[in-house]
Short mmCIF file of C-alpha atoms and ligand atoms in Angstrom, two decimals:
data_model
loop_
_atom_site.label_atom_id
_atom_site.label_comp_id
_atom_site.label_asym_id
_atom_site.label_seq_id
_atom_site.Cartn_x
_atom_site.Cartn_y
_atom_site.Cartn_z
CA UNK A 170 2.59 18.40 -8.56
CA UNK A 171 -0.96 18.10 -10.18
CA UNK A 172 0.45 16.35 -13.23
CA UNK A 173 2.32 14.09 -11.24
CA UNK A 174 -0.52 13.31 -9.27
CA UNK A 175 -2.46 12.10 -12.23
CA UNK A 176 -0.06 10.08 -13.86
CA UNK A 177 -0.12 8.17 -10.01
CA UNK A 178 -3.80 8.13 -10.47
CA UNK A 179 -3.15 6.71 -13.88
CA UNK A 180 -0.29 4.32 -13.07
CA UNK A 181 -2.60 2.75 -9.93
CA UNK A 182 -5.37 2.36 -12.04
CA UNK A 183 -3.45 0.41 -14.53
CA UNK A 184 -1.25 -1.47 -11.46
CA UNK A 185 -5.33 -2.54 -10.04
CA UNK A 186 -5.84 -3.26 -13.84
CA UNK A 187 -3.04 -6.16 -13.71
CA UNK A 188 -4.19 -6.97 -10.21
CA UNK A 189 -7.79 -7.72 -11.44
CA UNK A 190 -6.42 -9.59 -14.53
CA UNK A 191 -4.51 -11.52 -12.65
CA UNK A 192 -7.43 -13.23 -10.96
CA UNK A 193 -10.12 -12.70 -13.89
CA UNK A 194 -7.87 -15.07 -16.59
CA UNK A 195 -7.77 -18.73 -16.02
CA UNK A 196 -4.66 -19.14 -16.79
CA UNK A 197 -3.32 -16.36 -15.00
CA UNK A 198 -5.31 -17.15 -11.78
CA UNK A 199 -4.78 -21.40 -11.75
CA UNK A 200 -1.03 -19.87 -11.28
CA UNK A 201 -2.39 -18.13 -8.19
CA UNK A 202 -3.97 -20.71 -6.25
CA UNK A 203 -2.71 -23.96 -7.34
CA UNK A 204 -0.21 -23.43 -4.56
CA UNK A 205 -2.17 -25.05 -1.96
CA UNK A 206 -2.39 -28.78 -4.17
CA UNK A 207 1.34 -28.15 -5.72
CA UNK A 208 4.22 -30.33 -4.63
CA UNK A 209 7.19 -28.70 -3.60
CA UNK A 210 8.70 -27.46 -7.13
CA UNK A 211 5.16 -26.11 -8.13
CA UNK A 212 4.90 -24.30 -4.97
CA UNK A 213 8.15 -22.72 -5.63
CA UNK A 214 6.84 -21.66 -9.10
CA UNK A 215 3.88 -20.36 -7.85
CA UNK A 216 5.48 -18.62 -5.04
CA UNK A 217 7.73 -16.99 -7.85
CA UNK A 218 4.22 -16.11 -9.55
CA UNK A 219 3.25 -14.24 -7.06
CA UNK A 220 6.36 -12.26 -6.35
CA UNK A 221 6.26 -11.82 -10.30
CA UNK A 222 3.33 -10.08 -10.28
CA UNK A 223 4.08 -7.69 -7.80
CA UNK A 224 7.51 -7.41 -9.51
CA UNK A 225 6.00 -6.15 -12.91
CA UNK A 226 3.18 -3.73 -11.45
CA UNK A 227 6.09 -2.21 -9.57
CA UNK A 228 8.49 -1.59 -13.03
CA UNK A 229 5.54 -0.84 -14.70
CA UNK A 230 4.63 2.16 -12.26
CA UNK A 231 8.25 2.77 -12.30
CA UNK A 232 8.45 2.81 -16.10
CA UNK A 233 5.90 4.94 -16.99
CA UNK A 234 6.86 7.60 -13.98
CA UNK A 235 10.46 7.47 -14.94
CA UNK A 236 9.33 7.90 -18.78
CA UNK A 237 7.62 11.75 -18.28
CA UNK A 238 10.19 12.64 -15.11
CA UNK A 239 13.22 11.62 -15.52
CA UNK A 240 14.26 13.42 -12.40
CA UNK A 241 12.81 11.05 -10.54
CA UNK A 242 14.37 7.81 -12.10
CA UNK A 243 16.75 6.33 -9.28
CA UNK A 244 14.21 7.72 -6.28
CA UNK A 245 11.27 5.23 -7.62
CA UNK A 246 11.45 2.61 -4.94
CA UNK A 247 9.43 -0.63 -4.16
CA UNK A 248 9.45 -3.61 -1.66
CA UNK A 249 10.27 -5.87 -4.65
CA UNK A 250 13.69 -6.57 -6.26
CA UNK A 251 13.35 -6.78 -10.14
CA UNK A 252 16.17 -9.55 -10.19
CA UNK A 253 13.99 -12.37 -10.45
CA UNK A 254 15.55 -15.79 -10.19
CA UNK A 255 12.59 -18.50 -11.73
CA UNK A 256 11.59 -21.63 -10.98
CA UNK A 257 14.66 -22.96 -12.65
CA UNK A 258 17.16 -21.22 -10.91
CA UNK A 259 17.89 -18.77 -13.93
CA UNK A 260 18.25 -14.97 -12.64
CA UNK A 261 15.96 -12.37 -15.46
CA UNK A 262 15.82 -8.84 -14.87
CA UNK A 263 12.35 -7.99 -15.20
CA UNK A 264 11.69 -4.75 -17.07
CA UNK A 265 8.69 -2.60 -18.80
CA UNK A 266 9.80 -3.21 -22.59
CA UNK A 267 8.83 -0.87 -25.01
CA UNK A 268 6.63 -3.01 -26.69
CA UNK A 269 3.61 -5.61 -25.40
CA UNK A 270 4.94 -8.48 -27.55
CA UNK A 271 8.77 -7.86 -25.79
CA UNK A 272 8.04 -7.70 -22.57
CA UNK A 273 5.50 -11.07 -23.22
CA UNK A 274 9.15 -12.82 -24.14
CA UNK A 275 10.49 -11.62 -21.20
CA UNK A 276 7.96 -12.73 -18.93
CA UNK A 277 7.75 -15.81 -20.66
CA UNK A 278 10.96 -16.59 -19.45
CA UNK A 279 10.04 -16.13 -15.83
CA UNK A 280 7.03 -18.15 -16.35
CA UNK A 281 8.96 -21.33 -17.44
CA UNK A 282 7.87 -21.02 -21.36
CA UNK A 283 3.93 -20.27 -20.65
CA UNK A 284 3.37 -17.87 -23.33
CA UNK A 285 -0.49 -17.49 -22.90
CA UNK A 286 0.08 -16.46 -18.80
CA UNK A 287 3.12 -13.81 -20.22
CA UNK A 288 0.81 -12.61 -23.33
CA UNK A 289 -2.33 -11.79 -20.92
CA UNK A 290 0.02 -10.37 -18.47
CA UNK A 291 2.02 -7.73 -20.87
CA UNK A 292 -1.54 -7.02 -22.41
CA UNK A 293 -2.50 -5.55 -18.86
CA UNK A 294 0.54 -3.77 -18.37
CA UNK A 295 0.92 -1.94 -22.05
CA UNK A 296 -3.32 -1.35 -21.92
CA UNK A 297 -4.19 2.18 -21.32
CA UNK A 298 -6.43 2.47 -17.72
CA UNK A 299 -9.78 4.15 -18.23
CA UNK A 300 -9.56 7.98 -17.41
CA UNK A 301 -9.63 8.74 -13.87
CA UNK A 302 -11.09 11.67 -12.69
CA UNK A 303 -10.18 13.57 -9.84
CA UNK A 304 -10.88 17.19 -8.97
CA UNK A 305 -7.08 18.15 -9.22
CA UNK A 306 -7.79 21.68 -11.04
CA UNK A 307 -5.83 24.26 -9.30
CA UNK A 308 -3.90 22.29 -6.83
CA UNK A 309 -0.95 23.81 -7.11
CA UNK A 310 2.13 22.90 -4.95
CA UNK A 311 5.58 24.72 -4.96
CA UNK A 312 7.57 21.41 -5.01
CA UNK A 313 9.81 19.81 -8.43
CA UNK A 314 10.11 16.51 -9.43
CA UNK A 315 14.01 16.97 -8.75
CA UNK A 316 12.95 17.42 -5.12
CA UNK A 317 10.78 13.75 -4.44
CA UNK A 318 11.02 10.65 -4.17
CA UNK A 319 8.48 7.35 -4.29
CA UNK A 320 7.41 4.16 -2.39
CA UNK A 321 5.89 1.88 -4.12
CA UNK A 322 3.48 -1.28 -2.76
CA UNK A 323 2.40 -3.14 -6.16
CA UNK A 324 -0.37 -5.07 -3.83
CA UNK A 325 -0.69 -4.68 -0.71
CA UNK A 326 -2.03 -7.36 2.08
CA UNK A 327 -0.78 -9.83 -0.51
CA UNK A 328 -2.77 -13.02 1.50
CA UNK A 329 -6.10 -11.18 1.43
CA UNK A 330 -5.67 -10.96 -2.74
CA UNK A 331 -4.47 -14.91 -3.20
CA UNK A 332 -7.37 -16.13 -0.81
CA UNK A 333 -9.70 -14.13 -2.69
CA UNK A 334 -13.29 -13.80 -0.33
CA UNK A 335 -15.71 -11.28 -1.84
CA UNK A 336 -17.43 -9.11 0.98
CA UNK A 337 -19.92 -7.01 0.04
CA UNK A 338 -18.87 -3.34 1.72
CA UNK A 339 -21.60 -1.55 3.73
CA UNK A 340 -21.36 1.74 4.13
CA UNK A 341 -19.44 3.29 7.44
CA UNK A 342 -18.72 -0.23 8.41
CA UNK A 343 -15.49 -1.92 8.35
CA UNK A 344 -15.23 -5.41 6.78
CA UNK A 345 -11.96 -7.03 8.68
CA UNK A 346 -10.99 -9.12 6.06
CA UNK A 347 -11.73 -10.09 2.19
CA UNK A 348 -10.44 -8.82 -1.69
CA UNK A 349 -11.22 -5.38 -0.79
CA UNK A 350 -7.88 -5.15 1.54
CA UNK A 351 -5.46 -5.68 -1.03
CA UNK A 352 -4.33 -2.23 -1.75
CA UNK A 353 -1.97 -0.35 -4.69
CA UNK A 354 0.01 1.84 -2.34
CA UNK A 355 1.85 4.77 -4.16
CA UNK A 356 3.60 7.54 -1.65
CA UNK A 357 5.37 10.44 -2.75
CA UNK A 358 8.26 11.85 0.12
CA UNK A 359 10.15 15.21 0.22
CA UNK A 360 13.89 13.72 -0.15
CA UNK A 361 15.39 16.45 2.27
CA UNK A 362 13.29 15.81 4.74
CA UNK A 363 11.27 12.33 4.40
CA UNK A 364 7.93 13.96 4.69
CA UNK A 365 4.89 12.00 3.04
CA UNK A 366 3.66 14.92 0.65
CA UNK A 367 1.78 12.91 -1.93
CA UNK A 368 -0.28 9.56 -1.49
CA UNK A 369 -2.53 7.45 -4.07
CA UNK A 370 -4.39 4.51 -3.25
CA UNK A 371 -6.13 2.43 -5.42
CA UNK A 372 -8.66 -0.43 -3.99
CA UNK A 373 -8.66 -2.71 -6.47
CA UNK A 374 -11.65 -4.83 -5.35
CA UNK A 375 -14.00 -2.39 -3.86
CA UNK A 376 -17.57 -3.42 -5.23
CA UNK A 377 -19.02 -5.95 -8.48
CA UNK A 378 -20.17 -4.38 -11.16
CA UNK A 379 -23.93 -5.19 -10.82
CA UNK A 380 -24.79 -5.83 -14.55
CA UNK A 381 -21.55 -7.17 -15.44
CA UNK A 382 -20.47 -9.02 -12.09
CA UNK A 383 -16.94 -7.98 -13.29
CA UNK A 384 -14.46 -6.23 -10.11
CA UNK A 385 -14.33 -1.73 -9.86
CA UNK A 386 -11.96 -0.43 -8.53
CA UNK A 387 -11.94 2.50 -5.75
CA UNK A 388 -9.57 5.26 -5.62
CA UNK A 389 -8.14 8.02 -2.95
CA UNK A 390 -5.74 10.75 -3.04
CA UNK A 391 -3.90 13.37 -0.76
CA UNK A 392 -1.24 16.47 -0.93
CA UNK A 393 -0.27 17.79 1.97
CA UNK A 394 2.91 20.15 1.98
CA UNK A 395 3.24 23.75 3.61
CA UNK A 396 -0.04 25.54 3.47
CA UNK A 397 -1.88 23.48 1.33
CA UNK A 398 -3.33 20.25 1.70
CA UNK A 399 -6.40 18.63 -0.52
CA UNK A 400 -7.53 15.34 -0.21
CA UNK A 401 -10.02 12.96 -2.25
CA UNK A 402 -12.03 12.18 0.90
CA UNK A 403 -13.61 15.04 3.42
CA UNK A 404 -12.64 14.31 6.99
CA UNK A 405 -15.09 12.34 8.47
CA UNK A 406 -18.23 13.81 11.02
CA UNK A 407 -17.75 13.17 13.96
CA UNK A 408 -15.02 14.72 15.24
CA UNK A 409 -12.38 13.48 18.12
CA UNK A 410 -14.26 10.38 19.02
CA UNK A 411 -16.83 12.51 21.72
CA UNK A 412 -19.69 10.92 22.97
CA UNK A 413 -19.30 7.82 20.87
CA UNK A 414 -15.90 6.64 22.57
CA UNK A 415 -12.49 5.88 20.74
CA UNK A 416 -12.39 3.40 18.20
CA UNK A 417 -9.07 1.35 17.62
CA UNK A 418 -7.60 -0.54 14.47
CA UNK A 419 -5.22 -3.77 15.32
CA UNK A 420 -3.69 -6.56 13.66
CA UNK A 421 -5.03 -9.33 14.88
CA UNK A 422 -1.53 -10.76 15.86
CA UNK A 423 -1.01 -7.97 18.14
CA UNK A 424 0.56 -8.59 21.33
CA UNK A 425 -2.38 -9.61 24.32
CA UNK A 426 -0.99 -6.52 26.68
CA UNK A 427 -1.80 -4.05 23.86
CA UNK A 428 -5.08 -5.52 23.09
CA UNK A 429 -5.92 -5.33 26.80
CA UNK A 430 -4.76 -2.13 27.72
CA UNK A 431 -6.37 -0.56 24.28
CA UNK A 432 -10.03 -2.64 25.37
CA UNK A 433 -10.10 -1.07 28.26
CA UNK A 434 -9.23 2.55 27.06
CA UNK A 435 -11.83 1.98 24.26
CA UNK A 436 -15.00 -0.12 26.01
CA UNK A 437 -16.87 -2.82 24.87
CA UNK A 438 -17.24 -3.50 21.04
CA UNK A 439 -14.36 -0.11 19.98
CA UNK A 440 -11.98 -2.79 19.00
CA UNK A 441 -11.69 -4.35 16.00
CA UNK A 442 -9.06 -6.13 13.73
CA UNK A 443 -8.56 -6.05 10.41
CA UNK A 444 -5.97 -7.66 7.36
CA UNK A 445 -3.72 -5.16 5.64
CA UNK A 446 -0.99 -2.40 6.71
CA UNK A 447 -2.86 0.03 4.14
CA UNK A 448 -6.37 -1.33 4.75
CA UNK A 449 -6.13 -0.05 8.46
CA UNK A 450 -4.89 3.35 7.97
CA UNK A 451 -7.29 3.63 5.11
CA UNK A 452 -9.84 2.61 7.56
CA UNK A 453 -8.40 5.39 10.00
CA UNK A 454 -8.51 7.76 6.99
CA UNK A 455 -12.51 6.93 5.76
CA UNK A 456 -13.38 7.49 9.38
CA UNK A 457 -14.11 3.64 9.90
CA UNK A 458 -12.06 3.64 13.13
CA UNK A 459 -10.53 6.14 14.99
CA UNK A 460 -6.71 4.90 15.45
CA UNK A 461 -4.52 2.15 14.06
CA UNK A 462 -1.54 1.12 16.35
CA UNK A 463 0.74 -1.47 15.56
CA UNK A 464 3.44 -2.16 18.73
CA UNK A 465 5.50 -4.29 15.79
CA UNK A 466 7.88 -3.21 13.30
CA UNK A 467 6.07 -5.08 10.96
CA UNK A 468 5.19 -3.02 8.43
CA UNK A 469 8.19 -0.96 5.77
CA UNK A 470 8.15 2.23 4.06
CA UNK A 471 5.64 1.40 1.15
CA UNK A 472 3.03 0.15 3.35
CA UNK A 473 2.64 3.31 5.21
CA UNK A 474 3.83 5.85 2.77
CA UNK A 475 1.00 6.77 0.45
CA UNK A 476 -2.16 6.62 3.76
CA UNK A 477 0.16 8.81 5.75
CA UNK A 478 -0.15 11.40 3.14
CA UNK A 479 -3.73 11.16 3.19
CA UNK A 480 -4.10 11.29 7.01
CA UNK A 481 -1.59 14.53 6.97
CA UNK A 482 -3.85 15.92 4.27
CA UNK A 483 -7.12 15.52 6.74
CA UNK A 484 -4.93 16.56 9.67
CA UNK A 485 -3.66 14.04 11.11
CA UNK A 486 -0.44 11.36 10.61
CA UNK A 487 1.33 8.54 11.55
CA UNK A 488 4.07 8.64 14.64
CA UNK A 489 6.72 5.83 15.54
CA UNK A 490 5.01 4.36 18.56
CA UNK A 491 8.05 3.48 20.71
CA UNK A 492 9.67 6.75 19.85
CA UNK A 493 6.39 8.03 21.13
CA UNK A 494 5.58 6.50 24.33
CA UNK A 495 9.74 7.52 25.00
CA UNK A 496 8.84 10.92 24.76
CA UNK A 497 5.49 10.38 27.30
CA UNK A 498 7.36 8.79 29.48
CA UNK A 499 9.71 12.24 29.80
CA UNK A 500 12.71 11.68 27.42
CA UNK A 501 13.57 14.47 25.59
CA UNK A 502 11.19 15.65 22.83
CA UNK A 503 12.38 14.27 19.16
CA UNK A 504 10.33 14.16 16.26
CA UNK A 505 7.65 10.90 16.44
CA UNK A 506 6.21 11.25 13.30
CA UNK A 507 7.48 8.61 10.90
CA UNK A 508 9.92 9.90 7.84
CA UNK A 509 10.66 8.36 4.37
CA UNK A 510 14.15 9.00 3.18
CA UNK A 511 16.45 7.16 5.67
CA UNK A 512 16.65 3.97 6.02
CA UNK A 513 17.90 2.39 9.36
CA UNK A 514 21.96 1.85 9.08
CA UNK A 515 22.03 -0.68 11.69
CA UNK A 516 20.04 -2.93 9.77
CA UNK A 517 20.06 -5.41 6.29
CA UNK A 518 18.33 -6.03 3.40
CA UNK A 519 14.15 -4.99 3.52
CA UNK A 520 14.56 -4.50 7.49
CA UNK A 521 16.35 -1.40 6.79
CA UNK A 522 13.17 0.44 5.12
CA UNK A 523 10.98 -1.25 8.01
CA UNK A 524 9.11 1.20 10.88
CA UNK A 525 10.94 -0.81 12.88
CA UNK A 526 9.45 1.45 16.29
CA UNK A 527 5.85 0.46 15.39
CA UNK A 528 3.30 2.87 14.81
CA UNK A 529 -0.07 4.66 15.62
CA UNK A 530 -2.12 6.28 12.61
CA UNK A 531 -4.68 8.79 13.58
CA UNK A 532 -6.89 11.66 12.38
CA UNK A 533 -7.44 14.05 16.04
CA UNK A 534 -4.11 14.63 17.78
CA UNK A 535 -6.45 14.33 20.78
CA UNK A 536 -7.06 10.54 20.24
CA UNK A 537 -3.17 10.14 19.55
CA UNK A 538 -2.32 11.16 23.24
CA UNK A 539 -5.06 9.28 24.55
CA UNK A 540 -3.55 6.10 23.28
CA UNK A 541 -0.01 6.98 24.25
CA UNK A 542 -1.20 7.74 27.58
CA UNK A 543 -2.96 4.23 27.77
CA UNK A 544 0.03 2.38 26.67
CA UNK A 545 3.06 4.28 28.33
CA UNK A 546 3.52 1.87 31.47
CA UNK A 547 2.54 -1.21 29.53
CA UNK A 548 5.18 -1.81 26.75
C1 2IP B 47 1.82 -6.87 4.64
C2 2IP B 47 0.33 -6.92 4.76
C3 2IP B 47 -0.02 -7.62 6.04
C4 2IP B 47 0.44 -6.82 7.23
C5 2IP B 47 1.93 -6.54 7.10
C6 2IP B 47 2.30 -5.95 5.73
O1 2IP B 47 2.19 -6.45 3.34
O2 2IP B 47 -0.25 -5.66 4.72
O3 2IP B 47 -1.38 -7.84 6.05
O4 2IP B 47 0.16 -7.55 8.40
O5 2IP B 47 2.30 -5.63 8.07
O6 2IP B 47 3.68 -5.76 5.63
P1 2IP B 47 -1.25 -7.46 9.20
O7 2IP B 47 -2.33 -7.85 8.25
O8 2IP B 47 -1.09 -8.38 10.35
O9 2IP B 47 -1.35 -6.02 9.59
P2 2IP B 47 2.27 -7.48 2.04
O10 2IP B 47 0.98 -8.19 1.91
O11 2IP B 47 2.54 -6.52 0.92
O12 2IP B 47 3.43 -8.39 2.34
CA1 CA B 48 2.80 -4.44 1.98
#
């Protein structure tokens, strides 16, 4: 388990890598944002740039996993598709090759001929990541590769990376919105069970280099399987909430009745919203807030994989809100807290992997009843 937590460490860093190139080179970036002055063709193109670049993070983690355990190849999973249809309706199957100049004249193909865009790109993705360290020295975990599976997010809060505001980040405050939401998600599941046993997150955009002005990255780690759980972050001071009242986490599309009901649980100025699935249960896991609850099913497997594992690693976790407030309300007891290896049969295409009963993220199991309790008679 400790080597295949830092090759994640490794793979994130290089997936944040790409992510940073991708806004750093001109040519890369004026793909980015052109969208908004495009006409209709270009902003197909650079909608297709977009989904390219989370398309190649994504075989690139899955590459270089699959590459030192190939017991894993076939339970590497992402939000993405790698069948990539272009801008001119030609279908390329976009893969890791073995070498930078190949996969540049693959993705040169997806990027309608531009060979500087597909050179920078493939530089990014064959570069090795500066060495991460992480104090993973005798974390040992009785689990096999055979036994796991993965959820991928190649960049996460996806709106927050193309508009691009830089926030400074102040210490034990949380910044709503900006760069710093976008998020490499990578969560590791028990495939008997579904149970989150291994997240990574890398924050691409965390702070500005102050002599270079160039973007570091930030990132955050958890195990958490039978006895042992370890986590890159120490649970927060503070405990469950006490004198300083509960703090709460929304989108800021969240339905008014929730918003009311949680304003009134948590008093004036204990609300706040924020962009990002993973941003707000990262926020939940640094301490920043309290509780994230989401009455939507909004948000799929790889947006909640990898935090969970860190919020079960610091004692707490992430439940299925509807499945939750059922059980408050009297029905009889099932298990709430959300699981990674089923998807719903009921359902199609990327709706299948969604959490489709909502959810509430939370450190204090204390907290978590409090919010139930506040919402059982209002949804
Ligand atoms: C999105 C992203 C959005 C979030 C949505 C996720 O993932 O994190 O910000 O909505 O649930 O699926 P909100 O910000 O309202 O919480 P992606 O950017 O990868 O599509
Ligand atoms: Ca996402």
């Amino acid at each position: 388990m400790a080597d295949l937590l830092r090759l994640l460490l490794r793979v994130a860093e290089k997936a944040a890598n790409v992510a940073r190139v991708c806004r750093q080179e001109a040519p890369l970036f004026q793909l980015l944002v052109q969208e908004k002055t495009g006409d209709d063709k270009n902003k197909k193109f650079v909608q297709d740039f977009k989904t390219l670049a989370d398309v190649v993070i994504q075989e690139m983690i899955r590459h270089d996993v699959g590459a030192q355990f190939p017991e894993m190849v076939g339970f590497i999973h992402g939000e993405e598709s790698n069948k990539f249809e272009n801008g001119l309706g030609e279908n390329v199957i976009v893969t890791v090759c073995s070498t930078e100049e190949e996969t540049a004249a693959l993705l040169a193909t997806v990027l309608d001929g531009d060979h500087t865009a597909a050179s920078l790109l493939a530089r990014a993705i064959h570069q090795d990541p500066a060495t991460i360290q992480a104090e993973t020295d005798g974390l040992t975990v009785p689990l096999s590769p055979s036994e796991l599976g993965i959820w991928i997010d190649p960049i996460d809060a996806t709106s927050q990376y193309i508009e691009g505001r830089e926030e400074v980040l102040e210490e034990g405050r949380l910044s709503p919105s900006g760069l710093h939401c976008a998020l490499v998600l990578i969560g590791v599941y028990l495939r008997s069970t579904g149970e989150p046993v291994m997240g990574v997150i890398n924050q691409p955009f965390n702070h500005k280099d102050p002599t270079g002005g160039s973007w570091k990255g930030k990132h955050f780690w958890g195990v958490s399987y039978g006895g042992t759980n370890a986590c890159s972050i120490s649970p927060p001071k503070g405990g469950a909430g006490g004198r300083r009242g509960l703090s709460v986490v929304l989108s800021s599309s969240e339905k008014p009745v929730v918003k009311e009901a949680l304003a009134s649980l948590c008093g004036p100025g204990k609300l706040a919203y924020a962009s990002g699935a993973g941003f707000k249960v990262l926020c939940v896991i640094q301490g920043l807030t309290d509780v994230y609850v989401l009455s939507e099913g909004s948000t799929f497997k790889w947006d909640s994989c990898a935090p969970h594992a860190l919020l079960r690693a610091l004692g707490g976790g992430v439940v299925d809100l509807t499945k939750s407030l059922r059980s408050a309300r009297g029905a009889p007891a099932h298990e709430t807290e959300l699981t990674y290896h089923q998807p719903s049969a009921e359902c199609k295409g990327a709706d299948r992997w969604a959490n489709r009963g909502g959810l509430v993220a939370y450190r204090d199991c204390s907290q978590l009843s409090s919010v139930i309790g506040a919402l059982k008679d209002k949804l």
